[in-house]
Amino acid sequence: MNEKYSKTLELDKILSMLAELTCCDDARDAAMAIEPMTDIDDVRREVQRTNDAFQLTVRFGTPSFVRVRNPAARLKIAEAGGVLSPKELLNIEAILRQGKLLAQWSNQFPNEENSITEQLFSIYQNNSLMREISSAIVSEEEIDDNASPELSAIRRKIRQTELKARDKMEQMIRSSTYQKYLQDNIITTRDGRFVIPVKAEYKNEVGGLVHDTSASGSTYFIEPASVVEANNEIRVLQSKEQAEIERILAELSAHCADCSEDISILFREIIDLNILFCKSTLASRMNAQAPKIVDNGVIHLRKARHPLIDPKKVVPIDVYLGEDFSCLVITGPNTGGKTVTLKTLGLLTLMTMCGLLIPVADNSTISVFDEILVDIGDEQSIEQSLSTFSAHMTNIISILGKADYRSLVLVDELGSGTDPVEGAALATSILETLKAKGSKIAATTHYAELKMYALQTEGVENACCEFDVESLRPTYRLLIGVPGRSNAFAISQRLGLSEDIIDHAKSLVQSENKRFEDVIDTLEESRHEYESLTRQLEEKNREIERTRQEVREHKERLSAEKAKEVEKAKNQAMKIVSDVRAQADALMDELNELRRQKDKADFSAKTLAARSGLKNRLDKIHDAANPIAKRENISYTLPRPLKPGDEVLIFDIDKEGTVIKAADKAGNVLVQAGIMKTKVNQSNLRLLDKKPKVKFGGSTIKPSRGTAQRNAKSECDLRGMTVEEALMDLDGFIDNAVLSNLHQITIIHGKGTGALRAAVQQHLKQHKCIRTFRLGVFGEGEAGVTIAELK
């Protein structure tokens, strides 16, 4: 691929953007050295790797990369027995640490399989060597005290010796004897040895070695004789320290040499992965994606955006080539976007061939070419020298010599720079030659002859960059299948050129060209009408789809709510059943317990206590088993004031009763419901359409609701029952008799042992509804029955 053509299409700027994202100089150089690939399998593999990296970063974030340098040359020195410097060893440690970071990042998706996971999962790690280097070397100039026990011991001795020497010298500078000899009361060093500053006139008063003098000669830096031995010892220890450091570095270098090949491979993989994830980051910034890749010359870009134009200003274009036609002739006014269209077409193709994702919409297609041949010579081009006709034709001649069926040819302003008639003929001939070679061509022009050529020639298609005459601005939309208009007369008129001049100019236009422009005008009007209708139809379709979506969502919401309510009702029913069963079981347990205790002395008392609470507990069980909530009191107005004798319905408990006393000041009415008298607010009462009570001779006959509903019996047969069972049945029988307004009942208990008779009569003595009772007489059952009179 010709580098000059790639530079014309500004691929170098895209690679510079990629290089800015890399972690180190080696990765930057590798990014700038990327070249378009011409083998479809290579292109597909690299684009897939970039896309897989992009998908991983979207889900798991981008892995971190540290700054590293190529260790290959220094590792060869280590293999030959050389010693690496701390800086070089720290670089190797950084490479190993980067491998560990990548391995840790890939642990987020252990079961993921794509084109780069195998590389990530198999990345080389050497944690032991990494720890050895990091624990031994603090920085490029410093080795850690704990790099070895020997080094730690030597440095400890150096510190102790230095402390002793400084103590001696501190004594000297604090001594009144020496203070008058000293220029300053300080301790300093010269050539790594401790010295004190002595005035020049007293240099012979302080015994020791002179190591230096000041620039003025007024100060001598003398090493006192008392610390010479300590300084000598420090020098010896420092030599040992340096020897131990050399030994440590040599040992670490040897370890690096043992795995030098693995470290070199790891470095290359780090650079490769860094560039790959930088491609992913660049794709994210461009809102790019992977196109379908073919090698049959077909290009179909949907909503393509030039990546070097401000995303807020760029106008997406749809452009296709190589399927229904192999040559696209693009016309339109200057600055209308023709050149940008050519560059977008060429640059996105080159980016794909470099393994990059491109800023297009879904279902875009890019073809791989052996050559992308470019002649773009306007002011937007880097090579301004191509603006002359001779340079222009020189480039075209070169293109014609290289072009074949595996080439994409992009030519801007074909045939310009010379006589229009000759230039148009020359441009037509060049297009026919390229078309005959099987090349895929996109060319821009202003010549009407080329528009006619595109209309009349199979495999050649017109396209234009739309221009809004009203606003005198280009829309930058590319319209394929429509020849562009010059718009010269319309633009001039809008700018204020005289009507006479414009009319005269129109009369000078040849009739053929005039008819052609009229055809274009008609096509343009039809296109605008079609686009308007299309927009209206699309808006209606979107509205219909929105309505469908709302109905669908509403239906799904109702279904979900229905399922939720059914589930809630089931749970409530299960809880009710569970609670009722538990209470019923508890009652049965109590009955069984009473049956077991029937022979005990306090049995009757326990029976009475259990019976007294039985009815209340049964009512509670009934309430628990009834899931129907209390009736809601709806708005109701009595047709007239209530009076004694009116039949009413107590609404909230759904029970009928009779008014005994009219409403008081608070609106409360005294009502009798069965044997119960209660005050009820008149708002809770409903007047029933029944006849009031009828009085005879001053007494009131009470029509009983219970009488109408029950077939009351006056006899209760308890024979064959146990005492507790009999007493329970007897209570129910008495309640029923009271509700049925019976005055006398017969209880059949039999003669037997007399135990049941005694229990019954004992129970009747304590019952609040029994007035008197007696044994039966002859003809009533005698001692086998008890006759009771109700209150």
PDB file of C-alpha atoms in Angstrom, residues 260-508:
ATOM      1  CA  SER A 260      15.141 -14.172  29.234  1.00  0.00           C
ATOM      2  CA  GLU A 261      13.207 -15.711  26.334  1.00  0.00           C
ATOM      3  CA  ASP A 262       9.967 -15.825  28.341  1.00  0.00           C
ATOM      4  CA  ILE A 263      10.449 -12.200  29.441  1.00  0.00           C
ATOM      5  CA  SER A 264      11.048 -11.089  25.840  1.00  0.00           C
ATOM      6  CA  ILE A 265       7.917 -12.904  24.659  1.00  0.00           C
ATOM      7  CA  LEU A 266       5.941 -11.369  27.528  1.00  0.00           C
ATOM      8  CA  PHE A 267       7.120  -7.889  26.526  1.00  0.00           C
ATOM      9  CA  ARG A 268       5.983  -8.424  22.926  1.00  0.00           C
ATOM     10  CA  GLU A 269       2.595  -9.676  24.143  1.00  0.00           C
ATOM     11  CA  ILE A 270       2.233  -6.634  26.415  1.00  0.00           C
ATOM     12  CA  ILE A 271       2.885  -4.299  23.470  1.00  0.00           C
ATOM     13  CA  ASP A 272       0.458  -6.263  21.291  1.00  0.00           C
ATOM     14  CA  LEU A 273      -2.287  -6.225  23.942  1.00  0.00           C
ATOM     15  CA  ASN A 274      -1.674  -2.571  24.752  1.00  0.00           C
ATOM     16  CA  ILE A 275      -2.169  -1.597  21.087  1.00  0.00           C
ATOM     17  CA  LEU A 276      -5.228  -3.863  20.921  1.00  0.00           C
ATOM     18  CA  PHE A 277      -6.895  -2.216  23.931  1.00  0.00           C
ATOM     19  CA  CYS A 278      -5.891   1.229  22.630  1.00  0.00           C
ATOM     20  CA  LYS A 279      -7.778   0.336  19.430  1.00  0.00           C
ATOM     21  CA  SER A 280     -10.724  -0.554  21.662  1.00  0.00           C
ATOM     22  CA  THR A 281     -10.503   2.798  23.477  1.00  0.00           C
ATOM     23  CA  LEU A 282     -10.272   4.666  20.166  1.00  0.00           C
ATOM     24  CA  ALA A 283     -13.344   2.778  18.918  1.00  0.00           C
ATOM     25  CA  SER A 284     -15.246   3.808  22.037  1.00  0.00           C
ATOM     26  CA  ARG A 285     -14.350   7.481  21.520  1.00  0.00           C
ATOM     27  CA  MET A 286     -15.432   7.313  17.861  1.00  0.00           C
ATOM     28  CA  ASN A 287     -18.584   5.326  18.642  1.00  0.00           C
ATOM     29  CA  ALA A 288     -17.227   2.809  16.129  1.00  0.00           C
ATOM     30  CA  GLN A 289     -18.012  -0.818  15.397  1.00  0.00           C
ATOM     31  CA  ALA A 290     -16.878  -3.737  13.255  1.00  0.00           C
ATOM     32  CA  PRO A 291     -18.160  -3.871   9.654  1.00  0.00           C
ATOM     33  CA  LYS A 292     -18.741  -6.987   7.575  1.00  0.00           C
ATOM     34  CA  ILE A 293     -15.495  -7.659   5.696  1.00  0.00           C
ATOM     35  CA  VAL A 294     -15.450  -8.974   2.093  1.00  0.00           C
ATOM     36  CA  ASP A 295     -12.937  -9.010  -0.765  1.00  0.00           C
ATOM     37  CA  ASN A 296     -15.272  -8.721  -3.772  1.00  0.00           C
ATOM     38  CA  GLY A 297     -14.997  -4.933  -4.056  1.00  0.00           C
ATOM     39  CA  VAL A 298     -18.368  -4.185  -2.420  1.00  0.00           C
ATOM     40  CA  ILE A 299     -18.495  -1.200  -0.048  1.00  0.00           C
ATOM     41  CA  HIS A 300     -21.696  -0.229   1.757  1.00  0.00           C
ATOM     42  CA  LEU A 301     -21.284   2.330   4.502  1.00  0.00           C
ATOM     43  CA  ARG A 302     -24.338   3.229   6.591  1.00  0.00           C
ATOM     44  CA  LYS A 303     -24.314   6.469   8.585  1.00  0.00           C
ATOM     45  CA  ALA A 304     -20.560   6.789   8.005  1.00  0.00           C
ATOM     46  CA  ARG A 305     -18.766   9.644   9.806  1.00  0.00           C
ATOM     47  CA  HIS A 306     -15.323  11.012   9.037  1.00  0.00           C
ATOM     48  CA  PRO A 307     -13.370  10.331  12.272  1.00  0.00           C
ATOM     49  CA  LEU A 308     -11.310  13.565  12.085  1.00  0.00           C
ATOM     50  CA  ILE A 309     -14.324  15.895  11.900  1.00  0.00           C
ATOM     51  CA  ASP A 310     -15.892  17.181  15.120  1.00  0.00           C
ATOM     52  CA  PRO A 311     -18.587  14.605  16.073  1.00  0.00           C
ATOM     53  CA  LYS A 312     -20.970  17.478  16.861  1.00  0.00           C
ATOM     54  CA  LYS A 313     -20.631  18.866  13.322  1.00  0.00           C
ATOM     55  CA  VAL A 314     -20.104  15.822  11.125  1.00  0.00           C
ATOM     56  CA  VAL A 315     -23.060  14.767   8.952  1.00  0.00           C
ATOM     57  CA  PRO A 316     -23.354  10.951   8.559  1.00  0.00           C
ATOM     58  CA  ILE A 317     -23.568   9.737   4.971  1.00  0.00           C
ATOM     59  CA  ASP A 318     -24.726   6.537   3.288  1.00  0.00           C
ATOM     60  CA  VAL A 319     -22.460   5.516   0.436  1.00  0.00           C
ATOM     61  CA  TYR A 320     -22.240   2.255  -1.497  1.00  0.00           C
ATOM     62  CA  LEU A 321     -20.145   1.024  -4.393  1.00  0.00           C
ATOM     63  CA  GLY A 322     -19.227  -2.200  -6.181  1.00  0.00           C
ATOM     64  CA  GLU A 323     -22.537  -4.055  -6.201  1.00  0.00           C
ATOM     65  CA  ASP A 324     -24.977  -2.495  -8.687  1.00  0.00           C
ATOM     66  CA  PHE A 325     -22.316  -0.196 -10.111  1.00  0.00           C
ATOM     67  CA  SER A 326     -18.522  -0.002 -10.016  1.00  0.00           C
ATOM     68  CA  CYS A 327     -18.137   3.719 -10.706  1.00  0.00           C
ATOM     69  CA  LEU A 328     -19.661   6.576  -8.693  1.00  0.00           C
ATOM     70  CA  VAL A 329     -19.623  10.107 -10.174  1.00  0.00           C
ATOM     71  CA  ILE A 330     -20.179  12.678  -7.397  1.00  0.00           C
ATOM     72  CA  THR A 331     -21.208  16.213  -8.338  1.00  0.00           C
ATOM     73  CA  GLY A 332     -22.296  19.296  -6.449  1.00  0.00           C
ATOM     74  CA  PRO A 333     -21.136  22.798  -5.467  1.00  0.00           C
ATOM     75  CA  ASN A 334     -17.774  23.621  -3.945  1.00  0.00           C
ATOM     76  CA  THR A 335     -17.453  23.072  -0.165  1.00  0.00           C
ATOM     77  CA  GLY A 336     -20.474  20.794  -0.389  1.00  0.00           C
ATOM     78  CA  GLY A 337     -18.759  17.707   0.981  1.00  0.00           C
ATOM     79  CA  LYS A 338     -17.581  15.897  -2.171  1.00  0.00           C
ATOM     80  CA  THR A 339     -13.961  15.615  -1.060  1.00  0.00           C
ATOM     81  CA  VAL A 340     -14.981  14.626   2.465  1.00  0.00           C
ATOM     82  CA  THR A 341     -17.057  11.822   0.942  1.00  0.00           C
ATOM     83  CA  LEU A 342     -14.014  10.524  -0.980  1.00  0.00           C
ATOM     84  CA  LYS A 343     -11.794  10.753   2.084  1.00  0.00           C
ATOM     85  CA  THR A 344     -14.410   9.054   4.283  1.00  0.00           C
ATOM     86  CA  LEU A 345     -14.687   6.210   1.775  1.00  0.00           C
ATOM     87  CA  GLY A 346     -10.923   5.736   1.538  1.00  0.00           C
ATOM     88  CA  LEU A 347     -10.001   6.361   5.187  1.00  0.00           C
ATOM     89  CA  LEU A 348     -12.596   3.966   6.636  1.00  0.00           C
ATOM     90  CA  THR A 349     -11.418   1.292   4.210  1.00  0.00           C
ATOM     91  CA  LEU A 350      -7.794   1.819   5.300  1.00  0.00           C
ATOM     92  CA  MET A 351      -8.765   1.809   9.002  1.00  0.00           C
ATOM     93  CA  THR A 352     -10.544  -1.524   8.579  1.00  0.00           C
ATOM     94  CA  MET A 353      -7.523  -2.971   6.785  1.00  0.00           C
ATOM     95  CA  CYS A 354      -5.418  -1.847   9.790  1.00  0.00           C
ATOM     96  CA  GLY A 355      -7.646  -3.826  12.173  1.00  0.00           C
ATOM     97  CA  LEU A 356      -9.498  -0.770  13.530  1.00  0.00           C
ATOM     98  CA  LEU A 357     -13.221  -0.405  14.129  1.00  0.00           C
ATOM     99  CA  ILE A 358     -14.878   2.334  12.082  1.00  0.00           C
ATOM    100  CA  PRO A 359     -17.592   4.958  12.860  1.00  0.00           C
ATOM    101  CA  VAL A 360     -20.526   3.484  10.915  1.00  0.00           C
ATOM    102  CA  ALA A 361     -23.968   2.045  11.673  1.00  0.00           C
ATOM    103  CA  ASP A 362     -24.893  -1.639  11.807  1.00  0.00           C
ATOM    104  CA  ASN A 363     -24.756  -3.838   8.695  1.00  0.00           C
ATOM    105  CA  SER A 364     -22.012  -1.822   7.002  1.00  0.00           C
ATOM    106  CA  THR A 365     -19.682  -3.639   4.602  1.00  0.00           C
ATOM    107  CA  ILE A 366     -16.030  -2.942   3.741  1.00  0.00           C
ATOM    108  CA  SER A 367     -14.018  -4.664   1.015  1.00  0.00           C
ATOM    109  CA  VAL A 368     -10.282  -5.419   1.241  1.00  0.00           C
ATOM    110  CA  PHE A 369      -8.218  -4.066  -1.687  1.00  0.00           C
ATOM    111  CA  ASP A 370      -4.632  -4.620  -2.826  1.00  0.00           C
ATOM    112  CA  GLU A 371      -4.308  -0.932  -3.699  1.00  0.00           C
ATOM    113  CA  ILE A 372      -6.144   2.241  -2.721  1.00  0.00           C
ATOM    114  CA  LEU A 373      -5.089   4.799  -5.346  1.00  0.00           C
ATOM    115  CA  VAL A 374      -5.812   8.436  -4.562  1.00  0.00           C
ATOM    116  CA  ASP A 375      -5.653  11.737  -6.429  1.00  0.00           C
ATOM    117  CA  ILE A 376      -6.994  14.456  -4.161  1.00  0.00           C
ATOM    118  CA  GLY A 377      -5.481  17.855  -4.894  1.00  0.00           C
ATOM    119  CA  ASP A 378      -7.757  20.532  -3.461  1.00  0.00           C
ATOM    120  CA  GLU A 379      -6.986  22.819  -0.570  1.00  0.00           C
ATOM    121  CA  GLN A 380      -7.995  20.093   1.864  1.00  0.00           C
ATOM    122  CA  SER A 381      -5.140  17.877   0.670  1.00  0.00           C
ATOM    123  CA  ILE A 382      -1.769  17.864   2.357  1.00  0.00           C
ATOM    124  CA  GLU A 383       0.044  17.796  -0.973  1.00  0.00           C
ATOM    125  CA  GLN A 384      -0.738  21.248  -2.395  1.00  0.00           C
ATOM    126  CA  SER A 385       1.645  20.648  -5.325  1.00  0.00           C
ATOM    127  CA  LEU A 386      -0.956  18.366  -6.926  1.00  0.00           C
ATOM    128  CA  SER A 387      -3.226  21.333  -7.654  1.00  0.00           C
ATOM    129  CA  THR A 388      -1.673  22.012 -11.086  1.00  0.00           C
ATOM    130  CA  PHE A 389      -2.943  20.147 -14.126  1.00  0.00           C
ATOM    131  CA  SER A 390       0.452  18.620 -14.913  1.00  0.00           C
ATOM    132  CA  ALA A 391       0.931  17.220 -11.429  1.00  0.00           C
ATOM    133  CA  HIS A 392      -2.658  16.088 -11.482  1.00  0.00           C
ATOM    134  CA  MET A 393      -2.188  14.173 -14.747  1.00  0.00           C
ATOM    135  CA  THR A 394       1.151  12.733 -13.573  1.00  0.00           C
ATOM    136  CA  ASN A 395      -0.635  11.185 -10.606  1.00  0.00           C
ATOM    137  CA  ILE A 396      -3.483   9.899 -12.830  1.00  0.00           C
ATOM    138  CA  ILE A 397      -0.952   8.254 -15.165  1.00  0.00           C
ATOM    139  CA  SER A 398       0.637   6.517 -12.151  1.00  0.00           C
ATOM    140  CA  ILE A 399      -2.793   5.350 -10.987  1.00  0.00           C
ATOM    141  CA  LEU A 400      -3.661   3.983 -14.430  1.00  0.00           C
ATOM    142  CA  GLY A 401      -0.450   1.986 -14.410  1.00  0.00           C
ATOM    143  CA  LYS A 402      -1.234   0.336 -11.041  1.00  0.00           C
ATOM    144  CA  ALA A 403      -5.011  -0.055 -11.131  1.00  0.00           C
ATOM    145  CA  ASP A 404      -6.642  -3.460 -11.562  1.00  0.00           C
ATOM    146  CA  TYR A 405      -9.760  -5.318 -10.378  1.00  0.00           C
ATOM    147  CA  ARG A 406      -8.387  -5.364  -6.800  1.00  0.00           C
ATOM    148  CA  SER A 407      -8.036  -1.565  -6.633  1.00  0.00           C
ATOM    149  CA  LEU A 408     -10.113   1.259  -5.193  1.00  0.00           C
ATOM    150  CA  VAL A 409      -9.531   4.503  -7.103  1.00  0.00           C
ATOM    151  CA  LEU A 410     -10.524   7.861  -5.570  1.00  0.00           C
ATOM    152  CA  VAL A 411     -10.128  10.940  -7.813  1.00  0.00           C
ATOM    153  CA  ASP A 412     -11.097  14.480  -6.846  1.00  0.00           C
ATOM    154  CA  GLU A 413     -12.083  17.011  -9.569  1.00  0.00           C
ATOM    155  CA  LEU A 414     -11.293  14.627 -12.427  1.00  0.00           C
ATOM    156  CA  GLY A 415     -10.185  16.472 -15.579  1.00  0.00           C
ATOM    157  CA  SER A 416     -10.066  19.909 -13.935  1.00  0.00           C
ATOM    158  CA  GLY A 417      -7.395  22.528 -14.526  1.00  0.00           C
ATOM    159  CA  THR A 418      -7.665  22.647 -18.327  1.00  0.00           C
ATOM    160  CA  ASP A 419     -10.135  23.462 -21.105  1.00  0.00           C
ATOM    161  CA  PRO A 420     -13.614  22.279 -19.993  1.00  0.00           C
ATOM    162  CA  VAL A 421     -14.426  20.514 -23.258  1.00  0.00           C
ATOM    163  CA  GLU A 422     -11.108  18.686 -23.412  1.00  0.00           C
ATOM    164  CA  GLY A 423     -11.113  18.082 -19.664  1.00  0.00           C
ATOM    165  CA  ALA A 424     -14.582  16.487 -19.749  1.00  0.00           C
ATOM    166  CA  ALA A 425     -13.613  14.241 -22.672  1.00  0.00           C
ATOM    167  CA  LEU A 426     -10.379  13.271 -20.954  1.00  0.00           C
ATOM    168  CA  ALA A 427     -12.213  12.527 -17.682  1.00  0.00           C
ATOM    169  CA  THR A 428     -14.740  10.314 -19.485  1.00  0.00           C
ATOM    170  CA  SER A 429     -11.956   8.373 -21.193  1.00  0.00           C
ATOM    171  CA  ILE A 430     -10.089   7.881 -17.894  1.00  0.00           C
ATOM    172  CA  LEU A 431     -13.229   6.552 -16.189  1.00  0.00           C
ATOM    173  CA  GLU A 432     -13.870   4.118 -19.035  1.00  0.00           C
ATOM    174  CA  THR A 433     -10.269   2.878 -18.862  1.00  0.00           C
ATOM    175  CA  LEU A 434     -10.415   2.316 -15.098  1.00  0.00           C
ATOM    176  CA  LYS A 435     -13.830   0.680 -15.417  1.00  0.00           C
ATOM    177  CA  ALA A 436     -12.465  -1.683 -18.071  1.00  0.00           C
ATOM    178  CA  LYS A 437      -9.676  -2.723 -15.675  1.00  0.00           C
ATOM    179  CA  GLY A 438     -12.354  -3.752 -13.132  1.00  0.00           C
ATOM    180  CA  SER A 439     -11.411  -1.105 -10.563  1.00  0.00           C
ATOM    181  CA  LYS A 440     -13.897   0.374  -8.148  1.00  0.00           C
ATOM    182  CA  ILE A 441     -13.993   4.137  -8.734  1.00  0.00           C
ATOM    183  CA  ALA A 442     -15.357   7.172  -6.924  1.00  0.00           C
ATOM    184  CA  ALA A 443     -14.700  10.506  -8.650  1.00  0.00           C
ATOM    185  CA  THR A 444     -15.890  14.062  -8.090  1.00  0.00           C
ATOM    186  CA  THR A 445     -16.500  16.519 -10.925  1.00  0.00           C
ATOM    187  CA  HIS A 446     -18.327  19.660 -12.040  1.00  0.00           C
ATOM    188  CA  TYR A 447     -18.698  18.571 -15.664  1.00  0.00           C
ATOM    189  CA  ALA A 448     -22.242  18.107 -16.996  1.00  0.00           C
ATOM    190  CA  GLU A 449     -20.809  15.700 -19.600  1.00  0.00           C
ATOM    191  CA  LEU A 450     -19.836  13.282 -16.824  1.00  0.00           C
ATOM    192  CA  LYS A 451     -23.350  13.509 -15.362  1.00  0.00           C
ATOM    193  CA  MET A 452     -24.737  12.497 -18.791  1.00  0.00           C
ATOM    194  CA  TYR A 453     -22.118   9.760 -19.055  1.00  0.00           C
ATOM    195  CA  ALA A 454     -23.236   8.354 -15.691  1.00  0.00           C
ATOM    196  CA  LEU A 455     -26.887   8.453 -16.743  1.00  0.00           C
ATOM    197  CA  GLN A 456     -26.243   6.648 -20.021  1.00  0.00           C
ATOM    198  CA  THR A 457     -23.581   4.109 -19.012  1.00  0.00           C
ATOM    199  CA  GLU A 458     -24.289   0.812 -17.291  1.00  0.00           C
ATOM    200  CA  GLY A 459     -22.272   0.271 -14.127  1.00  0.00           C
ATOM    201  CA  VAL A 460     -21.836   4.017 -13.573  1.00  0.00           C
ATOM    202  CA  GLU A 461     -24.022   5.937 -11.125  1.00  0.00           C
ATOM    203  CA  ASN A 462     -24.547   9.590 -10.338  1.00  0.00           C
ATOM    204  CA  ALA A 463     -24.392  10.995  -6.812  1.00  0.00           C
ATOM    205  CA  CYS A 464     -24.544  14.514  -5.490  1.00  0.00           C
ATOM    206  CA  CYS A 465     -23.890  16.476  -2.332  1.00  0.00           C
ATOM    207  CA  GLU A 466     -27.123  18.282  -1.480  1.00  0.00           C
ATOM    208  CA  PHE A 467     -27.179  22.089  -1.399  1.00  0.00           C
ATOM    209  CA  ASP A 468     -29.896  24.257   0.170  1.00  0.00           C
ATOM    210  CA  VAL A 469     -30.440  27.176  -2.217  1.00  0.00           C
ATOM    211  CA  GLU A 470     -32.655  29.000   0.283  1.00  0.00           C
ATOM    212  CA  SER A 471     -29.962  29.187   2.961  1.00  0.00           C
ATOM    213  CA  LEU A 472     -27.035  29.089   0.492  1.00  0.00           C
ATOM    214  CA  ARG A 473     -25.512  26.341   2.616  1.00  0.00           C
ATOM    215  CA  PRO A 474     -24.587  22.738   1.835  1.00  0.00           C
ATOM    216  CA  THR A 475     -26.407  20.059   3.841  1.00  0.00           C
ATOM    217  CA  TYR A 476     -23.476  17.614   3.367  1.00  0.00           C
ATOM    218  CA  ARG A 477     -25.955  14.840   2.595  1.00  0.00           C
ATOM    219  CA  LEU A 478     -24.888  12.413  -0.136  1.00  0.00           C
ATOM    220  CA  LEU A 479     -27.684  11.428  -2.524  1.00  0.00           C
ATOM    221  CA  ILE A 480     -26.869   8.431  -4.717  1.00  0.00           C
ATOM    222  CA  GLY A 481     -28.750   8.100  -7.982  1.00  0.00           C
ATOM    223  CA  VAL A 482     -29.304  11.854  -8.352  1.00  0.00           C
ATOM    224  CA  PRO A 483     -27.010  14.083 -10.490  1.00  0.00           C
ATOM    225  CA  GLY A 484     -26.002  17.309  -8.803  1.00  0.00           C
ATOM    226  CA  ARG A 485     -27.004  20.759  -9.973  1.00  0.00           C
ATOM    227  CA  SER A 486     -24.568  23.581 -10.495  1.00  0.00           C
ATOM    228  CA  ASN A 487     -26.936  26.047  -8.748  1.00  0.00           C
ATOM    229  CA  ALA A 488     -24.862  28.912 -10.149  1.00  0.00           C
ATOM    230  CA  PHE A 489     -27.856  30.962 -11.377  1.00  0.00           C
ATOM    231  CA  ALA A 490     -29.901  30.353  -8.210  1.00  0.00           C
ATOM    232  CA  ILE A 491     -27.006  31.219  -5.895  1.00  0.00           C
ATOM    233  CA  SER A 492     -26.175  34.361  -7.890  1.00  0.00           C
ATOM    234  CA  GLN A 493     -29.792  35.487  -7.801  1.00  0.00           C
ATOM    235  CA  ARG A 494     -29.994  34.930  -4.040  1.00  0.00           C
ATOM    236  CA  LEU A 495     -26.818  36.959  -3.613  1.00  0.00           C
ATOM    237  CA  GLY A 496     -28.360  39.904  -5.496  1.00  0.00           C
ATOM    238  CA  LEU A 497     -27.005  39.625  -9.033  1.00  0.00           C
ATOM    239  CA  SER A 498     -29.119  41.561 -11.544  1.00  0.00           C
ATOM    240  CA  GLU A 499     -32.013  39.685 -13.157  1.00  0.00           C
ATOM    241  CA  ASP A 500     -30.941  40.974 -16.600  1.00  0.00           C
ATOM    242  CA  ILE A 501     -27.502  39.468 -16.256  1.00  0.00           C
ATOM    243  CA  ILE A 502     -28.911  36.127 -15.073  1.00  0.00           C
ATOM    244  CA  ASP A 503     -31.478  36.016 -17.920  1.00  0.00           C
ATOM    245  CA  HIS A 504     -28.792  36.824 -20.485  1.00  0.00           C
ATOM    246  CA  ALA A 505     -26.576  34.109 -19.038  1.00  0.00           C
ATOM    247  CA  LYS A 506     -29.413  31.605 -19.281  1.00  0.00           C
ATOM    248  CA  SER A 507     -29.894  32.481 -22.957  1.00  0.00           C
ATOM    249  CA  LEU A 508     -26.249  31.725 -23.609  1.00  0.00           C
TER     250      LEU A 508
END
